[in-house]
Structures are given as structure tokens and as C-alpha cells.
XYZ file of C-alpha atoms in Angstrom:
487
model
C -2.706 -130.275 34.969
C -5.624 -132.674 35.434
C -5.720 -136.101 33.817
C -9.068 -137.721 33.033
C -8.438 -141.459 33.062
C -11.375 -143.850 32.601
C -10.979 -146.727 35.068
C -12.945 -149.961 34.859
C -13.323 -151.516 38.300
C -14.828 -154.648 36.700
C -11.790 -155.253 34.480
C -9.335 -158.032 35.288
C -6.542 -155.575 34.491
C -5.152 -154.002 37.704
C -5.969 -150.317 38.196
C -2.297 -149.288 38.140
C -1.885 -150.946 34.752
C -4.976 -149.171 33.391
C -3.473 -145.837 34.509
C -0.071 -146.712 33.043
C -1.514 -147.812 29.687
C -3.732 -144.735 29.379
C -0.895 -142.280 30.040
C 1.449 -144.204 27.737
C -1.171 -144.092 24.977
C -1.614 -140.334 25.457
C 2.155 -139.802 25.178
C 2.460 -142.009 22.099
C -0.386 -140.233 20.328
C 0.925 -136.784 21.206
C -1.950 -135.803 23.474
C 0.671 -135.341 26.193
C 3.618 -133.455 24.742
C 7.292 -133.570 25.656
C 8.076 -131.515 28.730
C 4.438 -131.369 29.856
C 4.081 -131.617 33.605
C 2.092 -134.517 35.031
C 0.107 -134.305 38.245
C 1.791 -135.598 41.381
C 0.914 -139.121 42.465
C -0.982 -137.705 45.435
C -3.144 -135.356 43.357
C -3.839 -137.951 40.659
C -4.760 -140.526 43.313
C -7.213 -138.071 44.854
C -8.761 -137.260 41.470
C -9.141 -140.916 40.505
C -10.265 -142.031 43.965
C -7.564 -144.696 44.177
C -4.692 -145.255 46.567
C -1.511 -143.272 46.076
C 0.486 -146.508 45.841
C -1.622 -147.515 42.814
C -0.700 -144.319 40.978
C 2.926 -144.605 42.097
C 3.177 -148.103 40.590
C 1.908 -146.723 37.260
C 4.396 -143.838 37.432
C 7.239 -146.221 38.306
C 6.482 -148.274 35.185
C 6.421 -145.147 33.002
C 9.731 -144.063 34.521
C 11.276 -147.485 33.931
C 10.273 -147.433 30.260
C 11.435 -143.834 29.808
C 8.059 -142.247 29.033
C 8.396 -139.800 31.921
C 11.134 -138.319 34.036
C 11.346 -136.696 37.431
C 13.078 -133.407 38.179
C 13.941 -132.878 41.860
C 11.782 -130.250 43.579
C 9.755 -129.734 40.385
C 7.828 -132.938 39.738
C 7.118 -135.408 36.922
C 7.321 -134.523 33.225
C 6.716 -136.249 29.893
C 10.023 -137.313 28.341
C 11.146 -136.027 24.970
C 10.812 -138.995 22.623
C 11.580 -138.583 18.950
C 9.970 -140.740 16.256
C 8.077 -142.855 18.769
C 7.189 -146.355 17.607
C 4.449 -148.309 19.352
C 4.705 -151.933 20.409
C 2.149 -153.826 18.342
C 1.954 -157.532 17.688
C 1.143 -159.172 14.389
C -1.529 -161.822 14.662
C -1.778 -165.224 13.059
C -3.397 -163.850 9.911
C -1.353 -160.666 9.867
C -3.913 -158.574 11.773
C -2.917 -156.427 14.758
C -3.401 -157.638 18.291
C -3.616 -155.377 21.321
C -0.718 -154.842 23.711
C -1.304 -157.333 25.927
C 30.763 -166.185 35.495
C 33.003 -166.710 34.756
C 33.359 -169.920 32.634
C 29.992 -171.401 33.450
C 28.234 -168.251 32.295
C 24.929 -166.707 33.260
C 22.702 -169.747 32.745
C 24.334 -172.293 35.035
C 23.609 -172.636 38.745
C 26.393 -172.627 41.268
C 25.281 -174.642 44.314
C 25.037 -172.412 47.357
C 26.241 -173.008 50.890
C 28.766 -175.572 49.668
C 32.517 -175.725 50.264
C 34.621 -173.671 52.641
C 36.414 -170.363 52.746
C 40.174 -170.043 53.041
C 39.849 -170.115 56.844
C 37.626 -173.192 56.841
C 34.344 -171.380 57.437
C 31.229 -172.862 55.744
C 30.732 -170.948 52.529
C 27.561 -169.044 51.653
C 27.778 -168.449 47.927
C 26.039 -165.341 46.549
C 26.389 -166.671 43.010
C 24.616 -164.593 40.335
C 24.246 -167.755 38.259
C 21.984 -169.736 40.548
C 18.254 -170.388 40.541
C 15.913 -171.928 43.117
C 14.852 -175.472 42.183
C 13.057 -176.283 45.448
C 9.691 -175.089 44.129
C 9.959 -176.640 40.679
C 6.932 -178.918 39.998
C 8.940 -182.101 39.415
C 5.850 -184.287 39.803
C 4.102 -182.420 36.980
C 7.191 -182.677 34.754
C 7.475 -186.429 35.427
C 3.779 -186.974 34.655
C 4.053 -185.081 31.368
C 7.060 -187.216 30.449
C 5.104 -190.398 31.111
C 2.028 -189.152 29.247
C 4.049 -188.214 26.157
C 5.780 -191.606 26.004
C 2.618 -193.620 26.626
C 1.558 -196.033 23.889
C 5.125 -196.060 22.550
C 4.935 -192.810 20.633
C 7.481 -193.861 18.028
C 7.166 -190.659 16.015
C 9.117 -188.741 18.647
C 12.136 -190.953 17.973
C 12.239 -189.838 14.349
C 14.127 -186.752 13.170
C 11.942 -183.669 13.523
C 11.811 -180.153 12.135
C 15.297 -178.598 12.441
C 13.662 -175.407 13.721
C 12.007 -177.326 16.567
C 8.570 -178.831 17.168
C 5.837 -176.779 15.519
C 3.569 -177.105 18.567
C 6.282 -175.727 20.866
C 7.113 -172.878 18.497
C 3.426 -171.930 18.447
C 3.315 -171.863 22.240
C 6.493 -169.779 22.378
C 5.012 -167.349 19.851
C 1.812 -166.996 21.911
C 3.792 -166.458 25.106
C 6.136 -163.906 23.528
C 3.222 -161.924 22.127
C 1.263 -161.776 25.370
C 4.169 -161.381 27.807
C 6.848 -159.554 25.822
C 5.097 -157.745 22.943
C 7.171 -159.648 20.375
C 5.881 -159.651 16.775
C 6.530 -162.956 15.047
C 5.109 -166.122 13.531
C 6.193 -169.648 14.364
C 8.226 -169.992 11.156
C 10.572 -167.280 12.478
C 11.360 -169.204 15.677
C 14.296 -171.616 15.998
C 14.591 -173.788 19.116
C 18.055 -174.784 20.311
C 19.976 -176.056 23.326
C 21.179 -172.902 25.024
C 22.388 -169.486 23.958
C 25.836 -170.754 22.957
C 24.425 -173.047 20.257
C 21.988 -170.383 19.072
C 24.764 -167.803 18.728
C 26.876 -170.263 16.763
C 23.887 -171.009 14.518
C 23.292 -167.290 14.092
C 26.911 -166.832 13.012
C 26.267 -169.285 10.162
C 23.234 -167.270 9.097
C 24.877 -163.837 9.280
C 28.228 -164.848 7.800
C 31.699 -163.896 9.040
C 32.227 -160.326 7.827
C 30.776 -158.340 10.710
C 31.955 -156.275 13.649
C 29.854 -156.780 16.785
C 29.444 -154.178 19.539
C 28.762 -155.435 23.070
C 27.892 -153.533 26.214
C 30.789 -152.900 28.562
C 30.606 -154.750 31.003
C 28.709 -157.653 29.472
C 27.789 -161.334 29.496
C 31.222 -162.882 28.960
C 29.983 -166.246 27.685
C 28.349 -164.545 24.683
C 31.594 -162.668 24.056
C 33.563 -165.926 24.099
C 31.219 -167.558 21.604
C 31.117 -164.594 19.215
C 34.851 -163.969 19.315
C 35.409 -167.715 18.947
C 33.363 -167.585 15.746
C 35.899 -165.137 14.376
C 33.986 -161.884 14.846
C 35.704 -158.632 15.716
C 33.964 -157.852 19.014
C 34.286 -154.309 20.368
C 33.147 -153.185 23.835
C 30.997 -150.044 23.949
C 30.649 -148.137 27.223
C 27.315 -147.707 28.950
C 25.618 -144.952 30.887
C 22.517 -145.048 33.108
C 20.381 -145.830 30.011
C 22.478 -148.685 28.605
C 24.785 -148.866 25.581
C 25.722 -145.349 24.474
C 24.377 -144.739 20.962
C 27.006 -142.087 20.195
C 29.841 -144.515 20.946
C 28.086 -147.273 19.012
C 28.125 -145.047 15.925
C 31.873 -144.469 16.349
C 32.659 -148.153 16.927
C 32.353 -149.170 13.275
C 30.127 -152.099 14.284
C 27.239 -153.259 12.131
C 25.722 -155.546 14.780
C 24.946 -154.592 18.385
C 24.413 -157.208 21.101
C 22.326 -155.733 23.926
C 20.187 -156.769 26.915
C 17.676 -153.903 27.074
C 15.149 -155.363 29.520
C 17.712 -156.055 32.256
C 21.358 -155.628 31.338
C 23.727 -158.240 32.716
C 25.479 -157.588 34.996
C 24.614 -153.905 35.615
C 20.841 -154.380 35.845
C 20.082 -151.323 33.667
C 16.599 -151.172 32.109
C 16.969 -149.376 28.777
C 14.423 -146.519 28.442
C 12.432 -146.022 25.285
C 14.497 -143.034 24.110
C 17.694 -145.130 24.044
C 15.850 -147.986 22.354
C 14.756 -145.539 19.660
C 18.343 -144.399 19.199
C 19.554 -147.972 18.727
C 16.767 -148.731 16.257
C 17.556 -145.552 14.341
C 21.203 -146.667 14.168
C 20.170 -150.083 12.821
C 17.715 -148.622 10.302
C 20.224 -146.129 8.936
C 22.121 -148.672 6.806
C 21.407 -152.050 5.236
C 22.811 -155.167 6.892
C 22.780 -153.642 10.384
C 21.189 -155.757 13.106
C 20.549 -155.723 16.841
C 20.746 -158.952 18.833
C 18.338 -158.599 21.772
C 19.183 -161.029 24.582
C 16.079 -161.204 26.782
C 17.393 -163.686 29.325
C 15.421 -162.935 32.537
C 12.714 -160.375 31.773
C 10.162 -162.493 33.688
C 11.597 -161.393 37.011
C 10.557 -157.816 37.548
C 9.215 -157.051 41.022
C 7.825 -153.573 40.558
C 5.286 -152.905 37.820
C 5.015 -155.108 34.736
C 7.816 -156.388 32.484
C 9.139 -153.783 30.040
C 8.151 -154.765 26.454
C 10.825 -156.192 24.198
C 12.824 -153.999 21.827
C 11.815 -156.358 19.020
C 8.211 -155.213 19.291
C 9.231 -151.671 18.316
C 11.169 -152.759 15.242
C 9.319 -151.899 12.020
C 12.155 -152.705 9.625
C 13.069 -156.284 10.598
C 16.452 -155.517 12.169
C 16.122 -157.033 15.655
C 17.127 -160.656 16.277
C 15.440 -161.743 19.503
C 16.944 -164.371 21.838
C 15.220 -165.971 24.801
C 15.750 -168.881 27.168
C 13.930 -171.054 29.703
C 17.125 -171.537 31.737
C 16.284 -168.885 34.329
C 12.512 -169.331 34.391
C 12.475 -173.162 34.545
C 15.932 -174.736 34.965
C 19.364 -174.581 33.312
C 19.357 -178.343 32.717
C 16.322 -177.975 30.432
C 18.739 -176.327 27.972
C 16.006 -174.847 25.797
C 16.452 -171.457 24.196
C 15.126 -169.872 21.045
C 15.863 -167.333 18.332
C 13.283 -165.153 16.628
C 14.705 -164.243 13.232
C 13.587 -161.186 11.252
C 11.834 -162.236 8.052
C 14.664 -160.658 6.086
C 17.015 -163.352 7.439
C 14.789 -166.374 6.723
C 16.154 -166.889 3.182
C 19.711 -166.889 4.588
C 18.667 -169.360 7.279
C 17.229 -171.738 4.682
C 20.330 -171.398 2.533
C 23.055 -171.570 5.168
C 21.741 -173.295 8.299
C 18.455 -175.157 7.755
C 20.358 -178.461 7.520
C 21.438 -178.202 11.203
C 19.160 -180.464 13.266
C 17.572 -179.087 16.426
C 19.803 -179.809 19.420
C 16.868 -180.322 21.819
C 15.272 -183.767 21.899
C 11.731 -183.964 20.553
C 10.611 -185.580 23.812
C 11.881 -182.634 25.890
C 10.326 -180.177 23.453
C 6.946 -181.887 23.747
C 7.156 -182.001 27.540
C 7.895 -178.265 27.613
C 5.072 -177.613 25.153
C 2.552 -179.458 27.338
C 3.963 -177.700 30.403
C 3.031 -174.416 28.732
C -0.288 -175.555 27.240
C -1.500 -176.825 30.617
C -0.845 -173.487 32.323
C 1.926 -174.990 34.481
C 4.543 -172.585 33.144
C 2.503 -169.499 33.977
C 1.733 -170.781 37.480
C 5.394 -171.690 38.016
C 6.494 -168.210 36.910
C 4.050 -166.580 39.308
C 5.315 -168.729 42.182
C 8.953 -168.034 41.376
C 8.360 -164.312 40.933
C 6.823 -164.157 44.411
C 9.583 -166.340 45.863
C 12.398 -164.290 44.338
C 10.759 -161.047 45.356
C 10.741 -162.286 48.950
C 14.439 -163.128 48.729
C 15.174 -159.820 46.984
C 13.427 -157.855 49.752
C 15.101 -159.930 52.467
C 18.532 -159.188 51.002
C 17.906 -155.451 50.696
C 16.610 -155.333 54.271
C 19.607 -157.266 55.569
C 22.031 -154.989 53.685
C 20.429 -151.767 54.952
C 23.051 -151.207 57.695
C 25.688 -151.020 54.925
C 23.976 -148.231 52.952
C 26.373 -145.589 54.327
C 29.360 -147.562 53.048
C 27.837 -148.909 49.805
C 25.533 -147.828 47.010
C 23.161 -150.691 46.250
C 21.935 -150.985 42.649
C 19.890 -153.296 40.478
C 16.861 -153.514 42.712
C 13.357 -154.499 41.575
C 14.428 -156.820 38.753
C 16.603 -159.832 38.020
C 18.269 -162.180 40.478
C 21.239 -160.165 41.749
C 22.184 -156.771 43.160
C 25.376 -154.732 42.930
C 27.177 -153.064 45.809
C 29.555 -150.201 45.047
C 31.969 -149.025 47.738
C 31.464 -145.349 48.578
C 34.920 -145.273 50.173
C 36.714 -146.775 47.186
C 37.662 -150.007 48.971
C 39.328 -152.205 46.328
C 37.176 -154.943 44.809
C 39.802 -157.597 45.580
C 39.851 -156.485 49.221
C 36.056 -156.703 49.506
C 36.049 -160.206 48.033
C 38.903 -161.277 50.325
C 37.260 -159.912 53.485
C 33.971 -161.598 52.603
C 35.723 -164.914 51.967
C 37.408 -164.751 55.349
C 33.923 -164.596 56.900
C 32.718 -167.594 54.920
C 30.858 -165.631 52.217
C 31.555 -165.723 48.493
C 30.807 -162.608 46.413
C 31.812 -161.750 42.860
C 33.735 -158.794 41.474
C 32.342 -156.716 38.632
C 35.758 -156.654 36.951
C 35.248 -160.247 35.701
C 32.574 -158.989 33.282
C 34.733 -156.627 31.234
C 36.037 -157.698 27.840
C 39.089 -155.510 28.301
C 40.194 -154.713 31.829
C 41.736 -151.400 30.802
C 38.212 -150.199 29.985
C 36.960 -150.809 33.514
C 36.384 -147.272 34.772
C 33.789 -148.262 37.372
C 34.354 -147.782 41.104
C 34.933 -150.987 43.133
C 31.766 -153.087 42.857
C 30.735 -156.596 43.892
C 27.767 -158.683 42.757
C 25.461 -160.623 45.060
C 23.075 -163.179 43.585
C 20.377 -164.542 45.851
C 18.226 -166.946 43.812
C 19.771 -170.225 45.006
C 19.963 -169.210 48.688
C 17.310 -169.607 51.338
C 16.146 -166.503 53.196
C 18.008 -167.752 56.263
C 21.214 -168.102 54.243
C 20.687 -164.628 52.769
C 20.283 -163.122 56.238
C 23.271 -165.028 57.627
C 25.425 -164.095 54.659
C 24.453 -160.418 54.861
C 25.187 -160.454 58.593
C 28.670 -161.801 57.881
C 29.220 -159.164 55.196
C 28.239 -156.500 57.716
C 30.922 -157.788 60.052
C 33.469 -158.014 57.224
C 32.879 -154.647 55.578
C 31.482 -152.338 58.243
C 33.874 -149.443 58.970
C 36.613 -150.878 56.703
C 38.883 -148.057 55.602
C 40.545 -147.695 52.214
C 44.011 -149.224 52.197
């Protein structure tokens, strides 16, 4: 078939994004039906007079979001999507806007290249918890601190709004709308010090009588908090699309905790069909909710970030969680909840008396960091920096592709390596440690070890390492793991 796509060469929007948005719109509106074959990237590139890589980037984004699928030897086809819901944002006046581990947990850095292995070798630590602080604009942050405290701004030493500073919540709302497609107003946003506090606050709002389903494997720190609050937490197995909706229905849960934009630790990006299934599950009965943990969606290296699940929710059932720990620094300790309007009365009744756990000074510094455009520039720098490290790691690991399947590319700050020979996870970790390299086993991320049916897999984070350390560490892993036979 031939696609007629109007392209505007004068637009600030990249050509690949114009192609992606046009095809997505055609699918949503039914102009392109389920199962309809799309032209190959080569043919479409020729028709549009653009490079093939431009079309391929658009197709990759559509594939990531589940709007299209590829069938080997046959080509690209429109996915079958039932009851499709568009991502639309609600403006300030209600009008529509256009689309625009273990104990430390996921948010805390683990200093790299520190300590020694069992044999005394200097340790290169592929921690999935780290971030790179070398490029953080400390001078800007210091200046904003000084500016905010100038003239003895005594008001900031008074108790503030328990939901957080209004100015910061407005900036968060603007950012979430433009970058994540989230529909909310500032009165729905609650600012707090980290995901642990926000989950505890949420437990006060929701009440105790709930069963919570979590992806298996999952972010263990969230599991510890939720189970510590007295909830019955049940693990639900995943497939290549994320949490299985059929098993969620059988679990008896009325709340599902998911990470659809980049599941931790598996790196799965949930396609739109699975998102629709989860929303349908939540809409089917009253008092069902989905907790969407959107912890590192900023770091996607191919295409644009996948819109948030919350933006598709038309019945106020998605509770959205975000954090600045990965995008700025863990020590900032600023996260936020976006509550559905249906939960605001419960918040006012049960939890509005809890004061915000982030100082007003820090909130105002972060607000000015965002207002001045520093946050956007910092994100762009870090995205480019992490992409360079990501590519360097994949290149360095290429000689191991016969022995390992490498997953989780193109997003996030870690990759997974699964042994094709079935070499035990403990053995892989031990061999790496002997060479002065620390890697992490996937088994640590399961709520119940008996439900770990995955082949032996290790996790390599790269954010806190230099490119030289990444290359040296990968070289040592090659020596440790190359040609190792199953014991």
C-alpha cells in the first residue's frame, strides 16, 4: 500500500516524529485497520523523499508502543488494538491540549570502581543503581540556592502546603504534560521525599484492605514498603509485553503496581495492547487501581519516550508516580504522586495533615532549575552521555553474543545478559568477581524465589562508570565468561 504523509520541512518537529505521529493518528482513527500491511521502510522512504533511517526510527517507535508488528519474511502490519484510547492532556481550564538492589533499592547510587574482589583485584562495579554526577551543573544549583535565600526569605522557613510548593507542582504538571502525556492539574500532585514515603502516604489514602499485584521480577524496595504496610502482595508473571493480564485477573488483586515505560529490572516496554488490557481490568470493577511507577522514562535512546499509561486513563484509575532521583540525583530525594480526582477526597480526609517531607528551600531550588530551562538542558546532556555509555557497553560485549543473549537495549541505565549455555547465575557472578568485576544476579529481584523460572541472567548497569571503566570491565568479563562450559 502507499501512505500519503504530509511532511513539513519548516517544522521544528523531526521528520521521523511527523511520520510516527501521522501513522499513529491513522491507526487510532481507524483509517489504517488491524492487520493492514504497511509499506517497507525502504519504499516509504523513497515515496517521502527522506532517508530510510528516518522512516525506520518512526517504525521503531510504533513497534515499541505496540501500534505495529513485524512478521518475518512478510513485513510490517498494523496491530490489532481493541477499544483504543488516545493520549490527550487536559489543559489549565479543562480544554484539550495536543500530544506534545538489594537493600538500597533502585534510586541509590553505588560508587563504581571502589573496593576489591575476593582475590584483591580492583573492583569495577556494574551497579544498576548508579547515576553519573560528573556532568551535574553544581554551579547552577549553588547559584539558585543563594538567589532563593537572598534578602533573608523568611517565608521559606514557615510550614508550607503539605502537598508541596504550588510553583513546583505547576512546573511538574507542565513537564508531565509535555514530556509524558499525563493529564492532571497541580491540585492532584503531591511532592514527597522518595518513592518509599510516597508509597506509605498512598497506603494511608487507599486504606489497608487491598491485595496488590506486582510484576515478577520487580522493584524489591517497593515490595518491602507495600508488604510492610500490611498489604497482601502477590507476584504476577510477565511475558514479552509486561504483566500478564490473564494472570492478573486470576490473582484476586484489586491494585496492580506496574512500570510500563521501562520495567525494572527486565527493561520491557509495555505495548499499547497490554496497556489497554490493564486499563480494562481496572475499569471493570469499582475500587480497582493501577499504580504506574515511571522512574526513568527520560532515558530512551531510540525514538521518543513512550507516553504514560496515565494519559490513556479515562476513568481515573491510574495513580502516577515519578521521581527526580535518576534524572537529577538521588540525594535530591524529590518524588511525586499524581492522584486520580476520585482519590482527592480520601487524601483530604486521611492524609492531608502529613507535612511535605521535602524542604521548601529544596523545592524552590528545583522549581527554578526547571523554570530556567536547566532541567531540560541537563536531561539532554545526560541522555547523550548515557547513550554513549550504552553503545560503548554493547560494542564491548559483542564478542560474547554467541554465549549470551543481551536484552534491555535502547532504554534505561542497565542491560541484561542471559546465558545461552545455562551457566548458573552464581557461577557467572563468581567468575566475574574473580576478575575484579561486580555484576548482579536477576534472582535478587524475585519476591518468591520458587517463582523464578528465568534462565540464568545477570544485570549490568553502566551509568556511574566511565567509558574506559566500561570497556575494561567488559574486557574482563570476556576473559571470565568466554568458552565457560556448564558445570
